[in-house]
Tab-separated table of C-alpha atoms in Angstrom:
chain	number	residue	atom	x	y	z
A	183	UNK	CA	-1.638	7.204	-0.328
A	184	UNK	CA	-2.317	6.286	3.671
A	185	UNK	CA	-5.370	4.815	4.104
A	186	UNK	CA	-7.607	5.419	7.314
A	187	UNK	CA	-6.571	3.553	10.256
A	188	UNK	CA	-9.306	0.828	10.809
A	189	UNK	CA	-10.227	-0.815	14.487
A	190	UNK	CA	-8.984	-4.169	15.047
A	191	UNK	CA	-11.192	-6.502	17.484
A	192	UNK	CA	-8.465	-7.143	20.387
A	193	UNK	CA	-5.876	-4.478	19.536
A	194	UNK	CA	-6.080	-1.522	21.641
A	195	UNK	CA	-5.309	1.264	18.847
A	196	UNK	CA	-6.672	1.217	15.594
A	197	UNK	CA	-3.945	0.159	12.595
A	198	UNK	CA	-3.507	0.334	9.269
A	199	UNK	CA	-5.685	-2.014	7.000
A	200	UNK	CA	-3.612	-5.221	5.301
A	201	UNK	CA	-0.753	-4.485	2.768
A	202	UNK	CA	1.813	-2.137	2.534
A	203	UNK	CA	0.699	0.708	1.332
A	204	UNK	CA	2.719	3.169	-0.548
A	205	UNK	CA	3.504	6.409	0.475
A	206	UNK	CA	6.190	9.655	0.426
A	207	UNK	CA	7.494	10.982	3.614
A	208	UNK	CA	5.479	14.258	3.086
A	209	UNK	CA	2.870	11.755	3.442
A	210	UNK	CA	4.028	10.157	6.297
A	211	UNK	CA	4.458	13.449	8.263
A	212	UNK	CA	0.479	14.871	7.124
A	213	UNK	CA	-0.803	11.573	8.673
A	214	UNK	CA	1.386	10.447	11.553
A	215	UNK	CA	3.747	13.461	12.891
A	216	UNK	CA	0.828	14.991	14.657
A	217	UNK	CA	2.088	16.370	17.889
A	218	UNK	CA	5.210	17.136	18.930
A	219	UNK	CA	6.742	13.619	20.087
A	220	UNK	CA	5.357	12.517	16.753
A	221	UNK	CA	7.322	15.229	15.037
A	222	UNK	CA	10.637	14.376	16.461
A	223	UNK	CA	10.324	10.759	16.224
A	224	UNK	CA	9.586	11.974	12.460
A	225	UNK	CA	12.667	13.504	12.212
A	226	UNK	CA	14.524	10.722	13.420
A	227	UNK	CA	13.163	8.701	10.863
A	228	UNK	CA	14.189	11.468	8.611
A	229	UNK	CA	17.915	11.424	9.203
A	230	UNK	CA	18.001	7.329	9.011
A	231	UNK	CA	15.849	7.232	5.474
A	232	UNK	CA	18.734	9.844	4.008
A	233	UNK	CA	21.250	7.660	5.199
A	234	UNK	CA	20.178	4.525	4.178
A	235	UNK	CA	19.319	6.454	0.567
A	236	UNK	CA	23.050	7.614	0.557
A	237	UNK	CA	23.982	4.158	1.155
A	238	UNK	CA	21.696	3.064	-1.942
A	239	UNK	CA	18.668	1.782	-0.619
A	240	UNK	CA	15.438	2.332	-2.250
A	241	UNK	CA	13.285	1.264	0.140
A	242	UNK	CA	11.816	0.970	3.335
A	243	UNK	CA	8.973	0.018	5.430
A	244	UNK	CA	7.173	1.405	8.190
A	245	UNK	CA	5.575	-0.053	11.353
A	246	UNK	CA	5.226	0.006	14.924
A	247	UNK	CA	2.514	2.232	16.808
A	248	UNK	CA	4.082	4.707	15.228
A	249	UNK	CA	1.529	3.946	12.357
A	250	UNK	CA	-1.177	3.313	14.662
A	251	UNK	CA	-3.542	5.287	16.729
A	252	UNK	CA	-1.465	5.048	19.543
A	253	UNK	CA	-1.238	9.108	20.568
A	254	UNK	CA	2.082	8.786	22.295
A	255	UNK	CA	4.312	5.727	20.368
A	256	UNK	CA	7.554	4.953	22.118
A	257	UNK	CA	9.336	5.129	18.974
A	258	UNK	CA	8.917	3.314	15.562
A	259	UNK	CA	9.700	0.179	13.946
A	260	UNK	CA	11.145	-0.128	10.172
A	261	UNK	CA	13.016	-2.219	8.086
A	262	UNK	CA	15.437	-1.707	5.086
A	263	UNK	CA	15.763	-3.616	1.760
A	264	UNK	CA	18.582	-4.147	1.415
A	265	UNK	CA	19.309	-4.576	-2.565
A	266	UNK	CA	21.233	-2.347	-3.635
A	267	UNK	CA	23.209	-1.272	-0.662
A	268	UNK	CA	26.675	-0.424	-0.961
A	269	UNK	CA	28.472	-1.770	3.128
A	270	UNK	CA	31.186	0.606	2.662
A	271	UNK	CA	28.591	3.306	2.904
A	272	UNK	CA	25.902	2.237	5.398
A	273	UNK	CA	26.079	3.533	8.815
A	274	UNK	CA	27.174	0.921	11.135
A	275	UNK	CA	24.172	1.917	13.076
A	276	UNK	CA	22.171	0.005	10.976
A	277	UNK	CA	23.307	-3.749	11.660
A	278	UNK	CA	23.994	-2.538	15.526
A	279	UNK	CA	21.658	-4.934	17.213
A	280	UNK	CA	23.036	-5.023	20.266
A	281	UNK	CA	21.884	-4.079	24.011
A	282	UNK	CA	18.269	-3.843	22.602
A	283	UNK	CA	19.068	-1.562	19.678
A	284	UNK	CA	19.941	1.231	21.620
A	285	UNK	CA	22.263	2.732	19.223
A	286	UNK	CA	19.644	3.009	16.539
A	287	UNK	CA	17.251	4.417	19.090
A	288	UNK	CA	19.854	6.899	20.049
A	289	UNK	CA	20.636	7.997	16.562
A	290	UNK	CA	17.266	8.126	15.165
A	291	UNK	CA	14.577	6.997	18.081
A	292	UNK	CA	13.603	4.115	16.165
A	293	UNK	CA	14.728	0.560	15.198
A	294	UNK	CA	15.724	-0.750	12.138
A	295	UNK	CA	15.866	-3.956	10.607
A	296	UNK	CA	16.540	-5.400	7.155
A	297	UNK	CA	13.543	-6.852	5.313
A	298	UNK	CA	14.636	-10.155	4.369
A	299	UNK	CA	16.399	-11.186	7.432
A	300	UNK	CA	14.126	-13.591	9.785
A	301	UNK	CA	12.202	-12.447	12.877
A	302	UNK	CA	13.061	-15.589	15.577
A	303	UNK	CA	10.583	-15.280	17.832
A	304	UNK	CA	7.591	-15.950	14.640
A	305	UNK	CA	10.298	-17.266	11.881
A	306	UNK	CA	9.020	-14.649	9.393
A	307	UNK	CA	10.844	-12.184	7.854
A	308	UNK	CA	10.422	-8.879	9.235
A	309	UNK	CA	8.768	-7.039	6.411
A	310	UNK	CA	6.285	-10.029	6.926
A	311	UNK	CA	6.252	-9.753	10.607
A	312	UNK	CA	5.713	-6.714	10.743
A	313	UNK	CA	2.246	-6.985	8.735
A	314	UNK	CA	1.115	-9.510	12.267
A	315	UNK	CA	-0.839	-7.826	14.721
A	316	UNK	CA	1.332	-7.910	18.116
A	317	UNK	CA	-2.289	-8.050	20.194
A	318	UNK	CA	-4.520	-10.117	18.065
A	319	UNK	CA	-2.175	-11.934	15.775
A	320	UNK	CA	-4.285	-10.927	12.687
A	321	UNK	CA	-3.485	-9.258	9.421
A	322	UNK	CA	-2.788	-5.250	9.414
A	323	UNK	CA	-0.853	-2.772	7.032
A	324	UNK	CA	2.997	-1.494	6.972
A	325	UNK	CA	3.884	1.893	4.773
A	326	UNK	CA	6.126	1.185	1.831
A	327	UNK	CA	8.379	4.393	1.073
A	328	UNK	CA	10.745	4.550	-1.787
A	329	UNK	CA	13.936	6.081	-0.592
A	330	UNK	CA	15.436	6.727	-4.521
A	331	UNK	CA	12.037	8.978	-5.455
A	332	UNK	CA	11.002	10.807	-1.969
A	333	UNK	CA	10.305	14.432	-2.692
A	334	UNK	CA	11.370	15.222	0.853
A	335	UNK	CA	15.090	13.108	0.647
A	336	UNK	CA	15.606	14.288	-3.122
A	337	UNK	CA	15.491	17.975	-1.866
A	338	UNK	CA	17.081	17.450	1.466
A	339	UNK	CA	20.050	15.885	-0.721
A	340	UNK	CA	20.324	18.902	-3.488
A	341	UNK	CA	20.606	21.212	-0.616
């Protein structure tokens, strides 16, 4: 379940509260894809999250002022565990950091990242960096989604 978004003194939208909160991509879409630049980043984050679950990752997380109050986000921000993962399988895409991740952006609007390896502008890893505040520096929330159990990605692949 997404919890309300809460104000945070210094940021200018309000964000999710601390932790990484579990959720399905229905439940992604009810609380974030809200107009119609929402919707297609949505989709974009669609077609990556059925790759990466064809390539055998189970989760991800979700960030950026995507999951923010920000009306109009630029795109969003995730990252990928990446136990499990067969290379053979995973788009290229995915470890295409190059030119500012334009690639990814191109293929899916967003950027992607994998969850263990280390942010080096803060020295964190990213699922941890991306729980920091960008404005204030303080504590806010990610959304967990498992890839193997989504409702939305478990039809989408017996179709």
């Amino acid at each position: 379940m997404i919890p309300a978004l809460v104000p945070l003194n210094g940021s200018p939208w309000s964000v999710l509260p601390p932790g990484a909160h579990t959720a399905n991509l229905e439940e992604v879409a009810s609380a974030f894809a809200t107009n119609a630049w929402r919707r297609e980043l949505f989709g974009g984050l669609i077609l990556a999250s059925s790759k990466l679950k064809e390539a055998g990752c189970t989760k991800i997380f979700l960030d950026g002022s995507y999951v923010s109050g920000k009306p109009i986000p630029g795109d969003f921000d995730a990252c990928w565990d990446p136990a499990g993962v067969d290379p053979v399988t995973l788009d290229p895409v995915f470890l295409d950091f190059s030119n500012g991740r334009a690639a990814q952006k191109s293929a899916f609007r967003g950027e992607f990242f994998l969850s263990s390896m280390t942010c080096v502008d803060v020295g964190k890893s990213f699922v941890d960096f991306f729980q920091i505040d960008r404005f204030t520096g303080q504590a806010k929330g990610i959304i967990a989604i498992q890839l193997s159990t989504d409702p939305l990605l478990f039809a989408k692949v017996q179709s």
